[in-house]
mmCIF file of C-alpha atoms in Angstrom:
data_model
loop_
_atom_site.group_PDB
_atom_site.id
_atom_site.type_symbol
_atom_site.label_atom_id
_atom_site.label_comp_id
_atom_site.label_asym_id
_atom_site.label_seq_id
_atom_site.Cartn_x
_atom_site.Cartn_y
_atom_site.Cartn_z
ATOM 1 C CA UNK E 1 -3.236 203.296 113.702
ATOM 2 C CA UNK E 2 -3.961 206.215 115.490
ATOM 3 C CA UNK E 3 -1.885 208.569 118.603
ATOM 4 C CA UNK E 4 0.850 206.850 119.251
ATOM 5 C CA UNK E 5 -1.329 204.177 121.290
ATOM 6 C CA UNK E 6 -0.303 200.347 119.687
ATOM 7 C CA UNK E 7 -4.338 199.499 117.908
ATOM 8 C CA UNK E 8 -5.076 196.235 117.773
ATOM 9 C CA UNK E 9 -6.930 195.593 115.274
ATOM 10 C CA UNK E 10 -10.546 193.190 115.874
ATOM 11 C CA UNK E 11 -8.968 190.861 113.298
ATOM 12 C CA UNK E 12 -5.742 190.432 115.211
ATOM 13 C CA UNK E 13 -7.712 190.595 118.417
ATOM 14 C CA UNK E 14 -9.599 187.555 117.220
ATOM 15 C CA UNK E 15 -6.548 185.669 116.029
ATOM 16 C CA UNK E 16 -4.979 185.646 119.094
ATOM 17 C CA UNK E 17 -7.959 184.767 121.183
ATOM 18 C CA UNK E 18 -8.552 181.310 118.765
ATOM 19 C CA UNK E 19 -4.978 180.824 118.935
ATOM 20 C CA UNK E 20 -4.745 180.795 122.534
ATOM 21 C CA UNK E 21 -7.783 179.322 123.357
ATOM 22 C CA UNK E 22 -7.201 176.703 120.378
ATOM 23 C CA UNK E 23 -3.622 176.041 122.191
ATOM 24 C CA UNK E 24 -5.438 175.875 125.137
ATOM 25 C CA UNK E 25 -7.384 172.604 123.716
ATOM 26 C CA UNK E 26 -4.490 170.999 122.020
ATOM 27 C CA UNK E 27 -2.304 171.484 125.178
ATOM 28 C CA UNK E 28 -4.832 169.451 127.452
ATOM 29 C CA UNK E 29 -5.520 167.211 124.408
ATOM 30 C CA UNK E 30 -1.906 166.510 124.441
ATOM 31 C CA UNK E 31 -0.247 167.188 127.733
ATOM 32 C CA UNK E 32 -1.763 163.875 129.343
ATOM 33 C CA UNK E 33 -0.651 161.812 126.032
ATOM 34 C CA UNK E 34 2.867 163.250 126.034
ATOM 35 C CA UNK E 35 3.105 162.501 129.896
ATOM 36 C CA UNK E 36 1.759 158.815 129.956
ATOM 37 C CA UNK E 37 4.575 158.304 127.078
ATOM 38 C CA UNK E 38 7.542 159.728 128.475
ATOM 39 C CA UNK E 39 6.924 158.362 131.518
ATOM 40 C CA UNK E 40 9.198 155.261 132.310
ATOM 41 C CA UNK E 41 12.184 157.632 131.941
ATOM 42 C CA UNK E 42 10.080 160.122 135.191
ATOM 43 C CA UNK E 43 10.070 156.763 137.347
ATOM 44 C CA UNK E 44 11.871 156.281 140.495
ATOM 45 C CA UNK E 45 13.272 152.503 139.391
ATOM 46 C CA UNK E 46 12.979 150.686 142.545
ATOM 47 C CA UNK E 47 16.510 149.722 144.684
ATOM 48 C CA UNK E 48 16.675 146.519 144.476
ATOM 49 C CA UNK E 49 16.997 144.284 147.059
ATOM 50 C CA UNK E 50 19.410 142.149 148.216
ATOM 51 C CA UNK E 51 19.541 138.439 147.393
ATOM 52 C CA UNK E 52 20.618 135.015 149.420
ATOM 53 C CA UNK E 53 23.083 133.576 146.794
ATOM 54 C CA UNK E 54 22.694 130.574 148.681
ATOM 55 C CA UNK E 55 26.802 130.470 149.484
ATOM 56 C CA UNK E 56 28.577 130.575 153.428
ATOM 57 C CA UNK E 57 30.635 133.199 153.644
ATOM 58 C CA UNK E 58 33.403 130.405 154.364
ATOM 59 C CA UNK E 59 32.542 128.076 151.324
ATOM 60 C CA UNK E 60 34.355 131.201 149.093
ATOM 61 C CA UNK E 61 38.013 130.167 148.054
ATOM 62 C CA UNK E 62 40.483 132.617 146.605
ATOM 63 C CA UNK E 63 39.727 130.752 143.044
ATOM 64 C CA UNK E 64 36.836 132.993 141.521
ATOM 65 C CA UNK E 65 33.482 130.408 141.543
ATOM 66 C CA UNK E 66 30.295 130.925 139.789
ATOM 67 C CA UNK E 67 27.187 131.708 141.678
ATOM 68 C CA UNK E 68 23.990 131.594 140.562
ATOM 69 C CA UNK E 69 20.267 133.417 141.685
ATOM 70 C CA UNK E 70 17.175 133.946 140.867
ATOM 71 C CA UNK E 71 15.771 137.288 141.931
ATOM 72 C CA UNK E 72 11.939 138.228 140.953
ATOM 73 C CA UNK E 73 11.796 140.653 138.116
ATOM 74 C CA UNK E 74 8.764 142.680 137.594
ATOM 75 C CA UNK E 75 8.125 144.534 134.092
ATOM 76 C CA UNK E 76 5.665 146.647 133.754
ATOM 77 C CA UNK E 77 2.564 143.683 134.216
ATOM 78 C CA UNK E 78 4.798 140.503 133.816
ATOM 79 C CA UNK E 79 6.414 139.043 136.670
ATOM 80 C CA UNK E 80 9.151 136.544 135.969
ATOM 81 C CA UNK E 81 12.344 135.071 137.259
ATOM 82 C CA UNK E 82 15.082 136.408 136.192
ATOM 83 C CA UNK E 83 18.342 134.164 136.804
ATOM 84 C CA UNK E 84 21.430 136.350 137.600
ATOM 85 C CA UNK E 85 24.916 135.015 138.532
ATOM 86 C CA UNK E 86 28.270 136.484 140.027
ATOM 87 C CA UNK E 87 32.223 135.200 140.008
ATOM 88 C CA UNK E 88 32.619 134.749 143.672
ATOM 89 C CA UNK E 89 35.858 134.525 145.456
ATOM 90 C CA UNK E 90 38.730 136.038 148.009
ATOM 91 C CA UNK E 91 41.267 138.053 147.090
ATOM 92 C CA UNK E 92 45.007 138.405 149.361
ATOM 93 C CA UNK E 93 43.030 140.469 151.737
ATOM 94 C CA UNK E 94 40.211 138.296 152.573
ATOM 95 C CA UNK E 95 37.902 140.786 151.311
ATOM 96 C CA UNK E 96 35.013 138.862 149.364
ATOM 97 C CA UNK E 97 34.600 140.122 145.403
ATOM 98 C CA UNK E 98 31.682 139.654 143.446
ATOM 99 C CA UNK E 99 32.219 140.317 140.118
ATOM 100 C CA UNK E 100 29.739 140.761 137.507
ATOM 101 C CA UNK E 101 30.143 138.027 134.624
ATOM 102 C CA UNK E 102 29.030 140.230 131.490
ATOM 103 C CA UNK E 103 31.568 141.180 129.420
ATOM 104 C CA UNK E 104 32.319 145.487 128.976
ATOM 105 C CA UNK E 105 32.226 144.830 125.162
ATOM 106 C CA UNK E 106 29.152 143.581 123.790
ATOM 107 C CA UNK E 107 28.026 141.977 126.781
ATOM 108 C CA UNK E 108 28.697 138.183 126.455
ATOM 109 C CA UNK E 109 29.798 136.545 129.074
ATOM 110 C CA UNK E 110 32.957 135.609 130.331
ATOM 111 C CA UNK E 111 34.125 132.709 132.112
ATOM 112 C CA UNK E 112 37.135 132.333 134.906
ATOM 113 C CA UNK E 113 40.247 130.709 133.045
ATOM 114 C CA UNK E 114 37.711 130.023 130.447
ATOM 115 C CA UNK E 115 40.426 129.511 127.819
ATOM 116 C CA UNK E 116 42.952 127.104 128.390
ATOM 117 C CA UNK E 117 46.351 129.525 126.759
ATOM 118 C CA UNK E 118 44.692 132.521 129.548
ATOM 119 C CA UNK E 119 45.135 131.247 132.742
ATOM 120 C CA UNK E 120 44.023 133.178 136.201
ATOM 121 C CA UNK E 121 42.430 135.216 134.055
ATOM 122 C CA UNK E 122 38.971 135.939 132.804
ATOM 123 C CA UNK E 123 37.930 135.560 129.602
ATOM 124 C CA UNK E 124 34.681 135.864 126.337
ATOM 125 C CA UNK E 125 34.359 133.629 124.077
ATOM 126 C CA UNK E 126 33.098 136.174 121.585
ATOM 127 C CA UNK E 127 36.346 138.772 120.802
ATOM 128 C CA UNK E 128 38.771 137.309 122.952
ATOM 129 C CA UNK E 129 38.199 140.094 125.694
ATOM 130 C CA UNK E 130 40.780 139.143 128.679
ATOM 131 C CA UNK E 131 40.461 140.144 132.729
ATOM 132 C CA UNK E 132 42.624 140.060 135.571
ATOM 133 C CA UNK E 133 41.710 138.640 138.272
ATOM 134 C CA UNK E 134 40.672 141.519 139.824
ATOM 135 C CA UNK E 135 38.107 142.451 137.292
ATOM 136 C CA UNK E 136 40.818 144.819 135.611
ATOM 137 C CA UNK E 137 39.837 144.575 131.763
ATOM 138 C CA UNK E 138 43.302 143.035 130.009
ATOM 139 C CA UNK E 139 45.443 145.999 128.447
ATOM 140 C CA UNK E 140 44.904 145.201 124.694
ATOM 141 C CA UNK E 141 41.959 143.576 124.231
ATOM 142 C CA UNK E 142 38.713 144.608 123.392
ATOM 143 C CA UNK E 143 37.035 145.194 126.234
ATOM 144 C CA UNK E 144 37.265 149.476 127.965
ATOM 145 C CA UNK E 145 36.104 149.335 131.514
ATOM 146 C CA UNK E 146 37.241 146.564 134.513
ATOM 147 C CA UNK E 147 34.046 143.534 135.110
ATOM 148 C CA UNK E 148 31.416 145.603 136.759
ATOM 149 C CA UNK E 149 30.125 144.300 140.763
ATOM 150 C CA UNK E 150 27.579 143.591 142.583
ATOM 151 C CA UNK E 151 27.204 144.932 146.191
ATOM 152 C CA UNK E 152 27.600 142.971 149.145
ATOM 153 C CA UNK E 153 26.995 141.974 151.909
ATOM 154 C CA UNK E 154 26.668 139.544 154.783
ATOM 155 C CA UNK E 155 23.938 138.367 156.976
ATOM 156 C CA UNK E 156 24.148 134.851 159.481
ATOM 157 C CA UNK E 157 27.214 133.985 157.682
ATOM 158 C CA UNK E 158 25.397 133.675 153.966
ATOM 159 C CA UNK E 159 26.279 136.019 151.144
ATOM 160 C CA UNK E 160 24.249 138.325 149.609
ATOM 161 C CA UNK E 161 24.219 140.139 146.485
ATOM 162 C CA UNK E 162 22.196 143.399 144.947
ATOM 163 C CA UNK E 163 23.235 145.770 142.625
ATOM 164 C CA UNK E 164 25.825 146.172 139.745
ATOM 165 C CA UNK E 165 27.718 148.531 140.488
ATOM 166 C CA UNK E 166 31.363 149.669 138.391
ATOM 167 C CA UNK E 167 34.001 148.393 139.327
ATOM 168 C CA UNK E 168 35.899 150.122 141.987
ATOM 169 C CA UNK E 169 39.094 150.480 139.908
ATOM 170 C CA UNK E 170 37.087 152.027 136.666
ATOM 171 C CA UNK D 1 11.331 184.549 112.852
ATOM 172 C CA UNK D 2 8.595 182.184 112.200
ATOM 173 C CA UNK D 3 7.625 183.771 109.526
ATOM 174 C CA UNK D 4 11.142 183.569 107.745
ATOM 175 C CA UNK D 5 11.129 180.006 108.140
ATOM 176 C CA UNK D 6 7.376 180.267 106.504
ATOM 177 C CA UNK D 7 8.916 182.160 103.790
ATOM 178 C CA UNK D 8 11.902 180.424 103.009
ATOM 179 C CA UNK D 9 9.879 177.304 102.020
ATOM 180 C CA UNK D 10 6.824 179.559 100.279
ATOM 181 C CA UNK D 11 9.411 180.991 98.190
ATOM 182 C CA UNK D 12 10.821 177.118 97.090
ATOM 183 C CA UNK D 13 7.420 175.351 96.432
ATOM 184 C CA UNK D 14 4.462 178.055 96.611
ATOM 185 C CA UNK D 15 2.527 176.410 99.342
ATOM 186 C CA UNK D 16 0.494 179.472 100.007
ATOM 187 C CA UNK D 17 -1.915 178.391 97.699
ATOM 188 C CA UNK D 18 -2.372 173.954 99.012
ATOM 189 C CA UNK D 19 -2.946 175.811 103.059
ATOM 190 C CA UNK D 20 -5.613 178.567 100.874
ATOM 191 C CA UNK D 21 -7.090 175.643 99.438
ATOM 192 C CA UNK D 22 -7.713 173.773 102.233
ATOM 193 C CA UNK D 23 -8.347 176.497 105.121
ATOM 194 C CA UNK D 24 -8.639 179.751 103.973
ATOM 195 C CA UNK D 25 -12.760 180.055 103.156
ATOM 196 C CA UNK D 26 -15.367 182.299 103.482
ATOM 197 C CA UNK D 27 -17.760 180.315 105.243
ATOM 198 C CA UNK D 28 -20.996 180.804 104.262
ATOM 199 C CA UNK D 29 -24.006 183.513 106.296
ATOM 200 C CA UNK D 30 -26.718 180.129 106.445
ATOM 201 C CA UNK D 31 -23.952 178.054 108.085
ATOM 202 C CA UNK D 32 -22.197 180.583 110.445
ATOM 203 C CA UNK D 33 -24.311 180.259 114.314
ATOM 204 C CA UNK D 34 -22.885 184.127 114.945
ATOM 205 C CA UNK D 35 -25.547 185.221 111.757
ATOM 206 C CA UNK D 36 -27.873 182.495 112.871
ATOM 207 C CA UNK D 37 -27.717 180.270 115.835
ATOM 208 C CA UNK D 38 -29.743 177.716 114.466
ATOM 209 C CA UNK D 39 -26.709 177.004 112.104
ATOM 210 C CA UNK D 40 -24.746 175.426 114.997
ATOM 211 C CA UNK D 41 -25.964 172.114 113.394
ATOM 212 C CA UNK D 42 -22.883 172.611 111.279
ATOM 213 C CA UNK D 43 -20.936 171.977 113.396
ATOM 214 C CA UNK D 44 -21.179 168.290 114.227
ATOM 215 C CA UNK D 45 -19.644 167.205 110.791
ATOM 216 C CA UNK D 46 -16.774 168.708 112.168
ATOM 217 C CA UNK D 47 -17.230 167.610 116.033
ATOM 218 C CA UNK D 48 -16.813 164.628 114.957
ATOM 219 C CA UNK D 49 -13.657 165.284 112.870
ATOM 220 C CA UNK D 50 -12.573 166.204 116.145
ATOM 221 C CA UNK D 51 -12.904 163.639 118.340
ATOM 222 C CA UNK D 52 -11.682 161.123 115.641
ATOM 223 C CA UNK D 53 -8.172 162.763 115.451
ATOM 224 C CA UNK D 54 -8.476 162.393 120.025
ATOM 225 C CA UNK D 55 -8.897 158.737 119.403
ATOM 226 C CA UNK D 56 -6.134 158.576 116.565
ATOM 227 C CA UNK D 57 -3.834 160.144 118.887
ATOM 228 C CA UNK D 58 -4.906 158.562 122.718
ATOM 229 C CA UNK D 59 -4.915 155.612 120.320
ATOM 230 C CA UNK D 60 -1.672 155.709 119.144
ATOM 231 C CA UNK D 61 -0.463 156.345 122.388
ATOM 232 C CA UNK D 62 -2.751 153.376 124.361
ATOM 233 C CA UNK D 63 -0.918 150.838 121.827
ATOM 234 C CA UNK D 64 3.146 152.058 123.829
ATOM 235 C CA UNK D 65 1.352 149.838 126.727
ATOM 236 C CA UNK D 66 -1.090 147.978 125.101
ATOM 237 C CA UNK D 67 -0.773 143.627 124.072
ATOM 238 C CA UNK D 68 -2.720 141.923 121.861
ATOM 239 C CA UNK D 69 -2.217 138.534 123.598
ATOM 240 C CA UNK D 70 -4.828 136.825 125.818
ATOM 241 C CA UNK D 71 -2.449 136.052 129.101
ATOM 242 C CA UNK D 72 -1.504 139.660 129.271
ATOM 243 C CA UNK D 73 -4.173 142.723 127.431
ATOM 244 C CA UNK D 74 -6.033 142.392 130.581
ATOM 245 C CA UNK D 75 -2.779 143.471 132.570
ATOM 246 C CA UNK D 76 -1.374 145.581 130.295
ATOM 247 C CA UNK D 77 -4.403 147.552 130.031
ATOM 248 C CA UNK D 78 -4.373 147.524 134.265
ATOM 249 C CA UNK D 79 -1.281 148.298 134.216
ATOM 250 C CA UNK D 80 -1.234 151.360 132.162
ATOM 251 C CA UNK D 81 -4.552 152.864 133.977
ATOM 252 C CA UNK D 82 -3.269 151.933 137.793
ATOM 253 C CA UNK D 83 0.472 152.851 136.894
ATOM 254 C CA UNK D 84 1.576 154.565 134.804
ATOM 255 C CA UNK D 85 0.792 158.970 135.082
ATOM 256 C CA UNK D 86 -2.245 159.919 133.072
ATOM 257 C CA UNK D 87 -3.018 157.250 131.900
ATOM 258 C CA UNK D 88 -6.487 156.521 133.289
ATOM 259 C CA UNK D 89 -6.837 159.777 131.125
ATOM 260 C CA UNK D 90 -5.626 158.981 127.890
ATOM 261 C CA UNK D 91 -7.445 155.301 128.320
ATOM 262 C CA UNK D 92 -10.089 157.605 129.584
ATOM 263 C CA UNK D 93 -10.599 159.752 126.263
ATOM 264 C CA UNK D 94 -10.511 156.840 124.115
ATOM 265 C CA UNK D 95 -12.992 154.906 126.296
ATOM 266 C CA UNK D 96 -15.412 157.923 126.442
ATOM 267 C CA UNK D 97 -14.257 159.414 122.890
ATOM 268 C CA UNK D 98 -15.876 155.809 121.334
ATOM 269 C CA UNK D 99 -19.009 156.849 122.068
ATOM 270 C CA UNK D 100 -18.468 160.779 121.779
ATOM 271 C CA UNK D 101 -17.885 160.091 117.834
ATOM 272 C CA UNK D 102 -20.832 157.825 117.323
ATOM 273 C CA UNK D 103 -23.328 160.599 119.433
ATOM 274 C CA UNK D 104 -21.443 163.182 116.916
ATOM 275 C CA UNK D 105 -21.799 161.027 114.083
ATOM 276 C CA UNK D 106 -24.963 160.170 113.943
ATOM 277 C CA UNK D 107 -26.053 164.087 114.871
ATOM 278 C CA UNK D 108 -24.598 164.970 112.106
ATOM 279 C CA UNK D 109 -26.107 161.727 109.490
ATOM 280 C CA UNK D 110 -29.471 163.130 111.968
ATOM 281 C CA UNK D 111 -28.545 166.873 110.022
ATOM 282 C CA UNK D 112 -27.608 165.705 106.778
ATOM 283 C CA UNK D 113 -30.656 163.633 106.338
ATOM 284 C CA UNK D 114 -33.488 166.023 107.413
ATOM 285 C CA UNK D 115 -31.980 169.130 105.334
ATOM 286 C CA UNK D 116 -32.236 167.243 102.255
ATOM 287 C CA UNK D 117 -28.691 167.895 101.889
ATOM 288 C CA UNK D 118 -27.635 164.206 100.439
ATOM 289 C CA UNK D 119 -29.406 165.085 97.046
ATOM 290 C CA UNK D 120 -27.912 166.039 93.787
ATOM 291 C CA UNK D 121 -25.074 166.759 93.881
ATOM 292 C CA UNK D 122 -24.296 165.136 96.787
ATOM 293 C CA UNK D 123 -25.130 161.347 96.481
ATOM 294 C CA UNK D 124 -21.245 160.199 96.773
ATOM 295 C CA UNK D 125 -20.737 162.390 99.166
ATOM 296 C CA UNK D 126 -23.493 160.558 101.287
ATOM 297 C CA UNK D 127 -22.493 157.098 100.159
ATOM 298 C CA UNK D 128 -18.816 157.819 101.292
ATOM 299 C CA UNK D 129 -20.411 158.958 104.753
ATOM 300 C CA UNK D 130 -22.708 155.957 105.003
ATOM 301 C CA UNK D 131 -18.975 153.460 104.503
ATOM 302 C CA UNK D 132 -17.055 155.838 107.311
ATOM 303 C CA UNK D 133 -20.279 155.260 109.552
ATOM 304 C CA UNK D 134 -20.217 151.459 108.601
ATOM 305 C CA UNK D 135 -16.146 151.771 109.420
ATOM 306 C CA UNK D 136 -16.390 153.400 112.628
ATOM 307 C CA UNK D 137 -19.127 151.257 114.231
ATOM 308 C CA UNK D 138 -16.207 148.604 113.316
ATOM 309 C CA UNK D 139 -13.799 150.876 115.006
ATOM 310 C CA UNK D 140 -16.397 150.540 118.279
ATOM 311 C CA UNK D 141 -16.796 146.772 117.753
ATOM 312 C CA UNK D 142 -13.407 145.532 117.684
ATOM 313 C CA UNK D 143 -12.100 148.011 120.082
ATOM 314 C CA UNK D 144 -14.190 146.933 122.272
ATOM 315 C CA UNK D 145 -12.308 142.836 122.742
ATOM 316 C CA UNK D 146 -9.338 144.206 123.403
ATOM 317 C CA UNK D 147 -10.020 144.987 127.452
ATOM 318 C CA UNK D 148 -10.211 141.409 127.630
ATOM 319 C CA UNK D 149 -12.120 141.436 130.413
ATOM 320 C CA UNK D 150 -15.555 140.232 131.010
ATOM 321 C CA UNK D 151 -17.912 142.384 129.035
ATOM 322 C CA UNK D 152 -15.483 142.172 126.129
ATOM 323 C CA UNK D 153 -15.364 138.865 126.601
ATOM 324 C CA UNK D 154 -18.787 138.381 125.894
ATOM 325 C CA UNK D 155 -19.780 141.168 123.370
ATOM 326 C CA UNK D 156 -17.751 139.896 121.299
ATOM 327 C CA UNK D 157 -19.429 136.406 121.131
ATOM 328 C CA UNK D 158 -22.652 138.312 121.065
ATOM 329 C CA UNK D 159 -21.681 140.318 118.038
ATOM 330 C CA UNK D 160 -19.849 137.228 116.611
ATOM 331 C CA UNK D 161 -23.440 135.029 116.494
ATOM 332 C CA UNK D 162 -24.852 138.011 114.956
ATOM 333 C CA UNK D 163 -22.776 137.980 112.580
ATOM 334 C CA UNK D 164 -23.233 133.865 112.374
ATOM 335 C CA UNK D 165 -27.035 134.493 111.253
ATOM 336 C CA UNK D 166 -25.739 135.819 107.909
ATOM 337 C CA UNK D 167 -27.336 133.533 105.173
ATOM 338 C CA UNK D 168 -25.654 130.757 103.720
ATOM 339 C CA UNK D 169 -22.060 132.602 104.740
ATOM 340 C CA UNK D 170 -22.820 133.002 108.509
ATOM 341 C CA UNK D 171 -20.910 130.676 109.836
ATOM 342 C CA UNK D 172 -17.509 131.764 107.540
ATOM 343 C CA UNK D 173 -18.354 135.566 108.329
ATOM 344 C CA UNK D 174 -17.693 134.312 111.781
ATOM 345 C CA UNK D 175 -14.686 132.077 111.650
ATOM 346 C CA UNK D 176 -13.064 134.816 109.613
ATOM 347 C CA UNK D 177 -14.179 137.652 112.428
ATOM 348 C CA UNK D 178 -12.568 135.363 115.023
ATOM 349 C CA UNK D 179 -10.005 133.427 113.371
ATOM 350 C CA UNK D 180 -11.323 129.441 114.737
ATOM 351 C CA UNK D 181 -14.952 128.231 114.193
ATOM 352 C CA UNK D 182 -15.827 127.916 118.312
ATOM 353 C CA UNK D 183 -13.270 129.785 120.437
ATOM 354 C CA UNK D 184 -12.986 133.261 121.058
ATOM 355 C CA UNK D 185 -9.615 133.810 121.909
ATOM 356 C CA UNK D 186 -6.243 134.202 121.403
ATOM 357 C CA UNK D 187 -6.767 133.988 117.281
ATOM 358 C CA UNK D 188 -10.070 136.078 117.486
ATOM 359 C CA UNK D 189 -8.182 139.290 119.843
ATOM 360 C CA UNK D 190 -5.205 139.302 117.573
ATOM 361 C CA UNK D 191 -7.213 139.460 114.162
ATOM 362 C CA UNK D 192 -9.737 142.134 116.403
ATOM 363 C CA UNK D 193 -6.548 143.952 117.459
ATOM 364 C CA UNK D 194 -4.918 144.352 113.763
ATOM 365 C CA UNK D 195 -8.039 145.133 112.321
ATOM 366 C CA UNK D 196 -8.743 148.294 114.928
ATOM 367 C CA UNK D 197 -5.334 149.712 114.489
ATOM 368 C CA UNK D 198 -4.246 149.070 110.637
ATOM 369 C CA UNK D 199 -7.330 147.921 108.947
ATOM 370 C CA UNK D 200 -9.895 150.041 109.724
ATOM 371 C CA UNK D 201 -8.144 153.361 110.432
ATOM 372 C CA UNK D 202 -6.373 152.383 106.939
ATOM 373 C CA UNK D 203 -9.934 153.013 105.513
ATOM 374 C CA UNK D 204 -11.316 155.801 107.973
ATOM 375 C CA UNK D 205 -8.506 157.820 106.323
ATOM 376 C CA UNK D 206 -8.937 157.186 102.574
ATOM 377 C CA UNK D 207 -12.806 157.567 102.877
ATOM 378 C CA UNK D 208 -12.773 161.014 104.836
ATOM 379 C CA UNK D 209 -10.423 161.717 102.602
ATOM 380 C CA UNK D 210 -12.984 161.461 99.817
ATOM 381 C CA UNK D 211 -15.391 163.237 102.271
ATOM 382 C CA UNK D 212 -13.492 166.192 102.378
ATOM 383 C CA UNK D 213 -12.694 166.270 99.037
ATOM 384 C CA UNK D 214 -16.134 166.504 97.800
ATOM 385 C CA UNK D 215 -16.860 168.605 100.660
ATOM 386 C CA UNK D 216 -13.975 171.250 99.228
ATOM 387 C CA UNK D 217 -15.092 170.702 95.546
ATOM 388 C CA UNK D 218 -19.262 170.390 95.868
ATOM 389 C CA UNK D 219 -19.356 173.144 98.696
ATOM 390 C CA UNK D 220 -22.027 172.796 101.477
ATOM 391 C CA UNK D 221 -25.310 173.150 100.596
ATOM 392 C CA UNK D 222 -28.204 175.962 100.569
ATOM 393 C CA UNK D 223 -30.064 176.836 102.607
ATOM 394 C CA UNK D 224 -33.315 175.579 103.220
#
């Protein structure tokens, strides 16, 4: 080292250059692969359309009834029809409520009055999870949150259901 | 920071001799293109290895999307090519790289052949090299079927009928490769996938290890 200037030795210079060029090449190889691998995370998920569930609004009663319908699901290269289900009823104010039947404990399927011992409640057979008619979970049973709700709209007197959203009271 | 981390590990397991042995050795003058430009012919082996590394990496990432099933193979390839960001690039690397590997391998073989570098005491490494050559040809052949398009199908048909020409055991070899005596189908695709991503790469790694250990033990052959 001469004077107060920091000299870069020939060896250091070559080391830096080689590391730089090598790093550039390695990045050129790895970036497309990593971008491809993380693609599912960065893809914007298509918002689900509303589907006609073949239930006239006039036929919706105060008693929850199970409706089933099919949607076309696109899973990468695989297209298939998937069954969806909801428990639909009108509450005391006359609003339509469409609850997801998927238990918030571990994902089993709940049934309205599924247990003789618990009338007027949704019941999950897996671990005796229970929900009130509103979808709110009964304190002291396994579920930790109320049943999810479907987005809904009414067109030409028919009920259309969309995406699943957390319960209003959650 | 990195130096500290290195020192911490080195103090405990003494790794410096290990990487010295692998990477830190003199390049003889007759092999160094800086001294004699014609020495670039010595690069082909390293370039083959470099492209093989690219093939391994891009192949690993491709299997994130590819399925080896006759219903979905083509569709999954189409999906990763069209709908996945940079999928086209990664498949392109694997597709073109497959040809580049063979070219580099061939140039490397020609260099060793015409320089007589295979002679005593390096005959064993030549034999391992020939096995590597067949392994990589096998990788090329089995990989060709995987997109399950028309070209893949008929190329495999031809390849299998070549295998059938082997005297005495030809039909058995064909059945062993295709998984069925007559059909080129579901079982063929599944077998070729397994051979392409598990069996041949396993052989490739083992043979490459031997190839490199031998060249480090024997050193590079002398100047002409």
